Coordinates of C-alpha atoms (C1' of nucleotides) in Angstrom, one line a residue:
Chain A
X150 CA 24.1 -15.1 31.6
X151 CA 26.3 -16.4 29.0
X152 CA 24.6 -18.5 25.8
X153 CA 25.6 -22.0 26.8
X154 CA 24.9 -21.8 29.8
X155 CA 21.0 -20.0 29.2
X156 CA 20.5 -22.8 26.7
X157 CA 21.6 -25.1 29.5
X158 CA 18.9 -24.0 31.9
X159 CA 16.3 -24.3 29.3
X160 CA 17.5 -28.1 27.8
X161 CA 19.6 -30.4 28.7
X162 CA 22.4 -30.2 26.0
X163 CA 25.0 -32.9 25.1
X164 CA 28.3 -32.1 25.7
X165 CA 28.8 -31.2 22.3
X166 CA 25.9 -29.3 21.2
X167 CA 27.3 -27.1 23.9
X168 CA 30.4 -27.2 22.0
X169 CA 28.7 -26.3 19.0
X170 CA 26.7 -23.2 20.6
X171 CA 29.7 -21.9 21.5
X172 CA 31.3 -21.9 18.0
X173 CA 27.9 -20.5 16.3
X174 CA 27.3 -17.3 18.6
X175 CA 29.7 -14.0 18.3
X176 CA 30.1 -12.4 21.5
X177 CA 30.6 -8.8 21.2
X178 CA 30.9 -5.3 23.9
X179 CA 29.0 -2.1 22.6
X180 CA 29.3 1.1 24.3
X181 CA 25.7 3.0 25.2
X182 CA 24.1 4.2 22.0
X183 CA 25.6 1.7 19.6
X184 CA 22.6 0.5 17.2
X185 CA 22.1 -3.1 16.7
X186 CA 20.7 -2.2 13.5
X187 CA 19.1 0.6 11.4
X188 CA 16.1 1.5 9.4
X189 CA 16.1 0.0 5.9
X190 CA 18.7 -2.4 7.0
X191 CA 17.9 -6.4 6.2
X192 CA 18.5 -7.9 10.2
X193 CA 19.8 -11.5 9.0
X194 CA 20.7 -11.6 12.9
X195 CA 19.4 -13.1 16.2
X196 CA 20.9 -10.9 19.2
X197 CA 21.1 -12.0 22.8
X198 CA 21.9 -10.0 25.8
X199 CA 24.4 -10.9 27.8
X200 CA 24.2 -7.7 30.0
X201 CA 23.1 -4.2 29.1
X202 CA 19.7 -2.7 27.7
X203 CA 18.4 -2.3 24.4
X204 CA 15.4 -0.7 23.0
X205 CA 13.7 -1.5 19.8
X206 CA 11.7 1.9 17.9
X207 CA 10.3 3.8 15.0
X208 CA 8.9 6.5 13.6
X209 CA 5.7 6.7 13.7
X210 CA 3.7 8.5 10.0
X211 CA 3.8 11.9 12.5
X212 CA 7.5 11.3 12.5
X213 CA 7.0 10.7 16.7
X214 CA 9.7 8.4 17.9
X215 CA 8.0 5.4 19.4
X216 CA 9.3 2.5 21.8
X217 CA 8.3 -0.7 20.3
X218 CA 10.1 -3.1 23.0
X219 CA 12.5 -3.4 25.6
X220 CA 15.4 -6.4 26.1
X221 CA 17.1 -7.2 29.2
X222 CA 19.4 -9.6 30.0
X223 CA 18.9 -12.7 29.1
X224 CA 16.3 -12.3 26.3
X225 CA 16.6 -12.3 22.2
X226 CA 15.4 -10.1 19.9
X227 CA 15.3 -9.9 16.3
X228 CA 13.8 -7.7 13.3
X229 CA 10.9 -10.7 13.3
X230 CA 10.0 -9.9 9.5
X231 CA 13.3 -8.3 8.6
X232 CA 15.3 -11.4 9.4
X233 CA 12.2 -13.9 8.2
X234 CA 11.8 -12.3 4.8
X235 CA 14.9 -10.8 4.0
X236 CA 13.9 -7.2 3.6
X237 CA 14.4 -3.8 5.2
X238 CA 13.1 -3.3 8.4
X239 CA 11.5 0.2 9.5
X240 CA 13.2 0.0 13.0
X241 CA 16.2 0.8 15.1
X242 CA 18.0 -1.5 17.8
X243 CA 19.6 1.0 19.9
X244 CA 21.9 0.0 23.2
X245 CA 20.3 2.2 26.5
X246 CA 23.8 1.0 28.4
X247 CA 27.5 -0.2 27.4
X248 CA 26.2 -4.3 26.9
X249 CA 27.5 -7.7 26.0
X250 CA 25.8 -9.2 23.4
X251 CA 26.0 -12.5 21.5
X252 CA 24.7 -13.1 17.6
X253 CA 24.3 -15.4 14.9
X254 CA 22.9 -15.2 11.5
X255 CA 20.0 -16.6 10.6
X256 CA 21.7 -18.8 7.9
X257 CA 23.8 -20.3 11.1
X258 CA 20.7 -20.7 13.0
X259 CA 18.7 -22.6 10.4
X260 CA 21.5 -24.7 9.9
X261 CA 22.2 -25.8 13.5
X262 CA 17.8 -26.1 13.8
X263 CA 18.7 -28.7 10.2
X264 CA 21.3 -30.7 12.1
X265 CA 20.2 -31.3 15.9
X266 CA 17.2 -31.9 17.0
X267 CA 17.9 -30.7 20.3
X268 CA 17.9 -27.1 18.8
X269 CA 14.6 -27.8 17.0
X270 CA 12.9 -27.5 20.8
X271 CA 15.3 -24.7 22.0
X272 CA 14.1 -22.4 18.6
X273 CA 10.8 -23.6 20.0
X274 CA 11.3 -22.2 23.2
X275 CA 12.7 -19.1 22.6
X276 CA 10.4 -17.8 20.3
X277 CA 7.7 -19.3 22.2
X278 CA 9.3 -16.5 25.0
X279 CA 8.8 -14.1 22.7
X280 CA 5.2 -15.0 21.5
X281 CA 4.2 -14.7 25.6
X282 CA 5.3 -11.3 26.5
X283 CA 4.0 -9.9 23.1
X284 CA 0.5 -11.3 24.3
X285 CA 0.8 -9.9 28.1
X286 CA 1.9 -6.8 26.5
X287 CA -1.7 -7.1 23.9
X288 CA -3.5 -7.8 27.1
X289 CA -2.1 -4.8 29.0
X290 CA -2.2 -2.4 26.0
X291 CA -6.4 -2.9 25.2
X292 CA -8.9 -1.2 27.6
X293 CA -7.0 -0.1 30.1
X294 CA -6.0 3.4 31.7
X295 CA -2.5 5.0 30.7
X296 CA -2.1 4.2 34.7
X297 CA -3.2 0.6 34.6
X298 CA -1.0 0.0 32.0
X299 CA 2.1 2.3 34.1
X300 CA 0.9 -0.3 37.0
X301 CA 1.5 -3.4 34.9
X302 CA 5.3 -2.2 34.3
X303 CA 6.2 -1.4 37.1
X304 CA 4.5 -5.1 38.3
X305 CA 5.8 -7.0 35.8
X306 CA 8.8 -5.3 34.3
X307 CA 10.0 -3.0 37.2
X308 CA 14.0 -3.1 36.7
X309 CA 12.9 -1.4 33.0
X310 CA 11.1 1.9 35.2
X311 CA 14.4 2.1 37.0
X312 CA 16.9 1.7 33.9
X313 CA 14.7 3.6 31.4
X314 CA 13.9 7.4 30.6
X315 CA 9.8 8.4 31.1
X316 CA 9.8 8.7 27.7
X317 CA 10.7 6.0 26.5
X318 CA 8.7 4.3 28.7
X319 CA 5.9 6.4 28.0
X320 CA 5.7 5.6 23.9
X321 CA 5.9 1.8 24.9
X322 CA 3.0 2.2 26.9
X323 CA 1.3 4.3 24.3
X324 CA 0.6 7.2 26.3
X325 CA 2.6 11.0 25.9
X326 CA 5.3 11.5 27.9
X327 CA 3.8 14.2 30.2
X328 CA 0.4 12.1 31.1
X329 CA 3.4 9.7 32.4
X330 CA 4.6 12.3 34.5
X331 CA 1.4 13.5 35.8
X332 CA 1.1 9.8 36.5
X333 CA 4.0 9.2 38.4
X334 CA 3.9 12.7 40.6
X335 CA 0.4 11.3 41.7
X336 CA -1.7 13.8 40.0
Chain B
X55 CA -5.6 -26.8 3.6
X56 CA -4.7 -29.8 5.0
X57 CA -2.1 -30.5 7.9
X58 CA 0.7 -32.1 5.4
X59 CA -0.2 -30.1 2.4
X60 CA 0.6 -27.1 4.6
X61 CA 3.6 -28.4 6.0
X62 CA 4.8 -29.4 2.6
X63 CA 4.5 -25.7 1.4
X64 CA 6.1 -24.5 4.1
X65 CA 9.6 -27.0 4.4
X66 CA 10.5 -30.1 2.0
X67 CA 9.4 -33.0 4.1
X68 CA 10.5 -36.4 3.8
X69 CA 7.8 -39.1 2.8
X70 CA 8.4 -40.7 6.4
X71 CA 8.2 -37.1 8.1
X72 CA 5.0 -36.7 6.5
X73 CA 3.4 -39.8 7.5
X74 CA 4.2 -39.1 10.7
X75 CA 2.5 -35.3 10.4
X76 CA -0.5 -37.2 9.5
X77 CA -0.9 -40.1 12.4
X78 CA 0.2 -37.6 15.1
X79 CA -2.4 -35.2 14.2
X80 CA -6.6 -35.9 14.2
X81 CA -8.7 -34.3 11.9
X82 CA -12.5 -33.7 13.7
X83 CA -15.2 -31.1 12.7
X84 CA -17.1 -29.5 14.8
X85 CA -20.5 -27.0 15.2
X86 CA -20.5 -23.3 15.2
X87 CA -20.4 -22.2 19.0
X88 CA -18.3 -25.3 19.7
X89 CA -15.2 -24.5 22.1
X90 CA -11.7 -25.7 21.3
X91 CA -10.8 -24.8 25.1
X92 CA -12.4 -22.6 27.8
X93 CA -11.1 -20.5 30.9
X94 CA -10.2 -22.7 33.9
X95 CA -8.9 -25.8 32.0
X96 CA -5.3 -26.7 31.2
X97 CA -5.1 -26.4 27.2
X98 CA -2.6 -29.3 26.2
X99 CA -3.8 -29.1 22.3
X100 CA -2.3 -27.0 19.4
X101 CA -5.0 -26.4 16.9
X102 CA -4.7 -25.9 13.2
X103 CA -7.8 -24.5 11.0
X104 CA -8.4 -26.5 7.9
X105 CA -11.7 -24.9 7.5
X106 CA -13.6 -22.5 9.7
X107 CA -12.8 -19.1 11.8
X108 CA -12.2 -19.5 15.5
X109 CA -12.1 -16.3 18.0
X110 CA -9.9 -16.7 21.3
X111 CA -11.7 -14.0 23.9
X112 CA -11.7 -13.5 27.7
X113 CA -13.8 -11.8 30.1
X114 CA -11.8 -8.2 31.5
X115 CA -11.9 -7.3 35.0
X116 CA -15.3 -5.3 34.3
X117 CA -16.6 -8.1 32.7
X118 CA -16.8 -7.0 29.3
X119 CA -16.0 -9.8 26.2
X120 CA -13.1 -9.0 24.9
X121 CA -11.9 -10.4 21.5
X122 CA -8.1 -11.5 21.5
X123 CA -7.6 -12.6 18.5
X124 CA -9.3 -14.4 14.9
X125 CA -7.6 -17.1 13.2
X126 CA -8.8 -18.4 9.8
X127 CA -8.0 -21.3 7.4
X128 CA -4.1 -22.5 7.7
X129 CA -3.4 -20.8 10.9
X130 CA -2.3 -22.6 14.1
X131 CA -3.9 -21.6 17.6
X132 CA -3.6 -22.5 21.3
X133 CA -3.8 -20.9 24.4
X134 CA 0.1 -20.4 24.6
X135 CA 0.8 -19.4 28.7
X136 CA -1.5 -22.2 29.4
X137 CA -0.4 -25.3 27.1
X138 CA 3.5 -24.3 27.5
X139 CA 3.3 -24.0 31.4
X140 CA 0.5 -26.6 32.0
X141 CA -1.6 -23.7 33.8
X142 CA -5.2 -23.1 33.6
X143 CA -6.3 -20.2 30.8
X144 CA -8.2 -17.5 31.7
X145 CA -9.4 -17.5 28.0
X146 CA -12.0 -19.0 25.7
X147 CA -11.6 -20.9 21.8
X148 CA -15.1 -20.6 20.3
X149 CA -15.6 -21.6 16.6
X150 CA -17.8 -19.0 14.6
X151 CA -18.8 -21.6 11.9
X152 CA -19.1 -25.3 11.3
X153 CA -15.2 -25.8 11.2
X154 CA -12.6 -28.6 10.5
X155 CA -10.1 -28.4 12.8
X156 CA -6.5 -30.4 13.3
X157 CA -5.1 -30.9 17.0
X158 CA -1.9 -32.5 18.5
X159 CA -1.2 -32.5 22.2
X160 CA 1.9 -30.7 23.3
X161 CA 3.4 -33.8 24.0
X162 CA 3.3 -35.5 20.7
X163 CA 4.6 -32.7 19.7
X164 CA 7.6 -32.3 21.8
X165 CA 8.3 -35.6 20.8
X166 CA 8.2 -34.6 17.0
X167 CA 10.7 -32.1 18.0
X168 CA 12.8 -34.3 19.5
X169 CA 13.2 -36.9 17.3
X170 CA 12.9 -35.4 13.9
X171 CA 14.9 -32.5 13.0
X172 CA 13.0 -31.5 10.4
X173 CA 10.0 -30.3 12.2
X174 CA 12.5 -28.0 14.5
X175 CA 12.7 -26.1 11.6
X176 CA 8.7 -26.3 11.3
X177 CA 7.7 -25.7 14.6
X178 CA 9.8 -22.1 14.5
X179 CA 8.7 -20.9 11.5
X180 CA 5.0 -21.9 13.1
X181 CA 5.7 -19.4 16.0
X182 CA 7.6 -17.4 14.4
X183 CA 4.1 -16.5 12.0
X184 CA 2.1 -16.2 15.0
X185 CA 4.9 -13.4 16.0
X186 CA 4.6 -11.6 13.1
X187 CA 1.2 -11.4 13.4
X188 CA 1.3 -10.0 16.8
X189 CA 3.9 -7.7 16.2
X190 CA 1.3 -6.5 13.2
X191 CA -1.2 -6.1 15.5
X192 CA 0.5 -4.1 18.1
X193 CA 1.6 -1.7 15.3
X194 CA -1.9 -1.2 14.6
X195 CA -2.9 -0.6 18.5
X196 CA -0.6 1.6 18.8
X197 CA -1.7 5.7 18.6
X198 CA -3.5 4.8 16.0
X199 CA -7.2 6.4 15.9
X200 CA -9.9 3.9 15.8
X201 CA -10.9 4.3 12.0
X202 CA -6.9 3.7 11.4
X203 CA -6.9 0.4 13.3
X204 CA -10.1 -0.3 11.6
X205 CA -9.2 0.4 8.0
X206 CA -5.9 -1.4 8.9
X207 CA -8.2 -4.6 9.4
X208 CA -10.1 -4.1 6.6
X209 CA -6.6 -3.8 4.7
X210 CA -5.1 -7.3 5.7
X211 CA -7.9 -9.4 6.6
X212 CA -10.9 -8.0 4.7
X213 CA -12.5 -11.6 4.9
X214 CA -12.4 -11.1 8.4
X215 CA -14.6 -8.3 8.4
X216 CA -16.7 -10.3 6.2
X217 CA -17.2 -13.0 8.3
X218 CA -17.1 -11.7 11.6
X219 CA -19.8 -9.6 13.9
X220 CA -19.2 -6.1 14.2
X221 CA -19.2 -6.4 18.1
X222 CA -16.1 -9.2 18.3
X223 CA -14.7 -7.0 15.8
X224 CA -14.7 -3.8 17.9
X225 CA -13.6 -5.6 21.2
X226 CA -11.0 -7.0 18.8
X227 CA -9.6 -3.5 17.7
X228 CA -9.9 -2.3 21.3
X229 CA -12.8 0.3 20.4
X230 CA -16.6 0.5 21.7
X231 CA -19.2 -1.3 19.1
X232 CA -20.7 2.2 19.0
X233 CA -17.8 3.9 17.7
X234 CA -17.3 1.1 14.9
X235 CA -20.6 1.4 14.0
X236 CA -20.0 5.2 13.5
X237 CA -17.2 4.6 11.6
X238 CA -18.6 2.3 9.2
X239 CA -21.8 4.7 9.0
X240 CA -19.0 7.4 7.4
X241 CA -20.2 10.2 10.1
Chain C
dT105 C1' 32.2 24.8 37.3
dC106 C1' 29.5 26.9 34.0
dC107 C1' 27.1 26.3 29.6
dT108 C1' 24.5 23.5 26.6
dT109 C1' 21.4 20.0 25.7
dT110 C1' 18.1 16.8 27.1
dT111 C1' 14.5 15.3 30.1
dT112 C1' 10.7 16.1 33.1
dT113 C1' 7.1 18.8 35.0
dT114 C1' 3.3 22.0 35.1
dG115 C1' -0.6 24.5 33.1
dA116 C1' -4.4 25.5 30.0
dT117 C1' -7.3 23.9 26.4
dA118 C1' -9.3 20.7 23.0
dT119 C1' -11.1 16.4 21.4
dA120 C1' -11.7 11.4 20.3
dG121 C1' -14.0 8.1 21.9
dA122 C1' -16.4 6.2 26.1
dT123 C1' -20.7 5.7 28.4
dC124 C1' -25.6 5.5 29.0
dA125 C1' -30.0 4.9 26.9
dA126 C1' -33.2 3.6 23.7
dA127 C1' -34.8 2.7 19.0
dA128 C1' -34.4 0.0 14.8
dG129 C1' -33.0 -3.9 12.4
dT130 C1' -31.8 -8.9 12.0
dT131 C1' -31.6 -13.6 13.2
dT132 C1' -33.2 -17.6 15.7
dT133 C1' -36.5 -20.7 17.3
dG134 C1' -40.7 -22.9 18.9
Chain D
dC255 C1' -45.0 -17.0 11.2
dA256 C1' -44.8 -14.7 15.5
dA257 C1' -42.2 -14.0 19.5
dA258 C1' -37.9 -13.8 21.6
dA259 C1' -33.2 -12.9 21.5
dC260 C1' -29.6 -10.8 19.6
dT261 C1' -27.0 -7.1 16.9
dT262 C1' -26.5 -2.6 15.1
dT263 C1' -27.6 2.2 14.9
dT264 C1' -28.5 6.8 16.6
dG265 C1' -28.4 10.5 20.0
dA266 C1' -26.8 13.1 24.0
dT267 C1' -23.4 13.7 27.4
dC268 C1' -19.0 13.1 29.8
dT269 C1' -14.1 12.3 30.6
dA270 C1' -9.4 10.6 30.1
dT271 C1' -5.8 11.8 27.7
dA272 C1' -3.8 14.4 23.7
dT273 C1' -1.9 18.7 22.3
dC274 C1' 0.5 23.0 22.7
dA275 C1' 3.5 25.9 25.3
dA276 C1' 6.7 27.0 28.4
dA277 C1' 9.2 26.6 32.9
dA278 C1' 12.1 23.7 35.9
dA279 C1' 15.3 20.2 36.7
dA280 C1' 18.8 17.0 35.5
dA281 C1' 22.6 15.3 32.8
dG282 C1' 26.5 15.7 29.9
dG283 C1' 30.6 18.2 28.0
dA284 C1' 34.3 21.4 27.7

DNA sequence: TCCTTTTTTTGATATAGATCAAAAGTTTTG
DNA sequence: CAAAACTTTTGATCTATATCAAAAAAAGGA
């Protein structure tokens, strides 16, 4: 979905703060394995996907590379304290498939949340988006088997099993990547 | 802190805007063991701590208690699926100690939102803290041993620890009260 | 198509932390 | 202040999952 028409669905927007939208968001192709951003970068974006996969990670003090998200269409993502704060973040962005993606700097979006109130409950919403899968993902991370927690995905997220390598998947869930496949072959 | 004291620290607000921060909020204290919200009701509130702790928890599917999450002074609270999608929670709000508390119904604040562009700014950076915070503590989750998470905790909110039993704290870091007790023993 | 690289699977072993049980300590309350 | 009700500690045992190692399978490139 493009950004207009995804802030559409979620408020009613006047004719021109549609216009506006428009103007304020970059839209952009990346080919498979393009990083949105870098380790000790300063994110001073908001990224959208349009269409395509991206995967948020670090390494962890072992030096294990470890999944910390996953964005499909339709969803933003940020460096939350990068972009908040100004400083460099510890993480990657990396693109799992050629996608279309749409940004805007924070300085942009604090200026159209100073100027229309009908952004002010947009911001609301989106990051309220955020705030909800982060807690479902608490909830299915705490006391629960490495195959409880496979189940969950595959309820809840199951295009991500299908688009996704096992270990990716596995680090998201916080389980090694063979205790995955010992999962998944039923054993 | 106060409602418009924090708000004031956190964005310049008008005289007006803060007049209206202070008539659409009410101020109430209430007992330790009080509840803020419990499982099965609709939770149309968002709560801000002038004064007290308060522990959001739920029972899991063995029926253990199970500590979600501790706020303290200046932090906002609510049960966010249910108060956004006007569901039932399947969590509780208990207060740990005699606490001040500030509430507004989603409603008055949706129509802050949308008539005053100055609290869009507000109400983002409000989530957006609560964000952080969970992104924090999924770091923290994640393969980390239990005396990691635990000296994590004991890193960024010692008073927590202070303040807090060591049971809700071990539900809390996702680890048996038997193994935190261990840990604090040293052996 | 073959060769290289990456990903997944399988096997053997080790261990952190769960579970169960009960004692010791602390707080609440009538 | 004594009894009851919690909370924390200690001990013994068990188990899910990590770790290490290597084979098998799949994907990507020349």
């Amino acid at each position: 979905m493009k950004i207009p028409e995804y802030f559409k669905k979620k408020a009613n927007l006047s004719v021109e703060a549609e216009r506006i939208v428009q103007t304020a968001f970059t839209r952009e192709e990346f080919p498979k394995g393009h990083f949105l951003f870098k380790r000790d970068e300063i994110c001073r974006h908001i990224y959208f996907i349009e269409q395509g996969i991206a995967r948020i990670f670090y390494y962890s003090d072992s030096g294990k590379d470890v999944t910390a998200w996953f964005f499909q269409e339709d969803s933003f993502l940020t460096a939350i304290d990068s972009f908040y704060y100004n400083k460099p973040t510890f993480e990657y962005c990396e693109l799992l498939e050629n996608s279309t993606v749409h940004s805007i700097t924070y300085t942009d979006f604090e200026h159209l949340l100073d100027t229309h109130n009908e952004f002010g409950k947009l911001g609301f919403h989106v990051i309220h988006d955020m705030a909800r899968q982060m807690i479902d993902y608490i909830f299915n991370l705490k006391f629960q088997t490495a195959e409880d927690k496979y189940n969950a995905l595959l309820l809840n997220y199951p295009t991500i099993v299908q688009r996704v390598s096992l270990g990716h998947i596995a680090s998201y869930l916080g389980i090694t990547q063979e205790t995955l496949s010992r999962i998944r072959s039923g054993k």
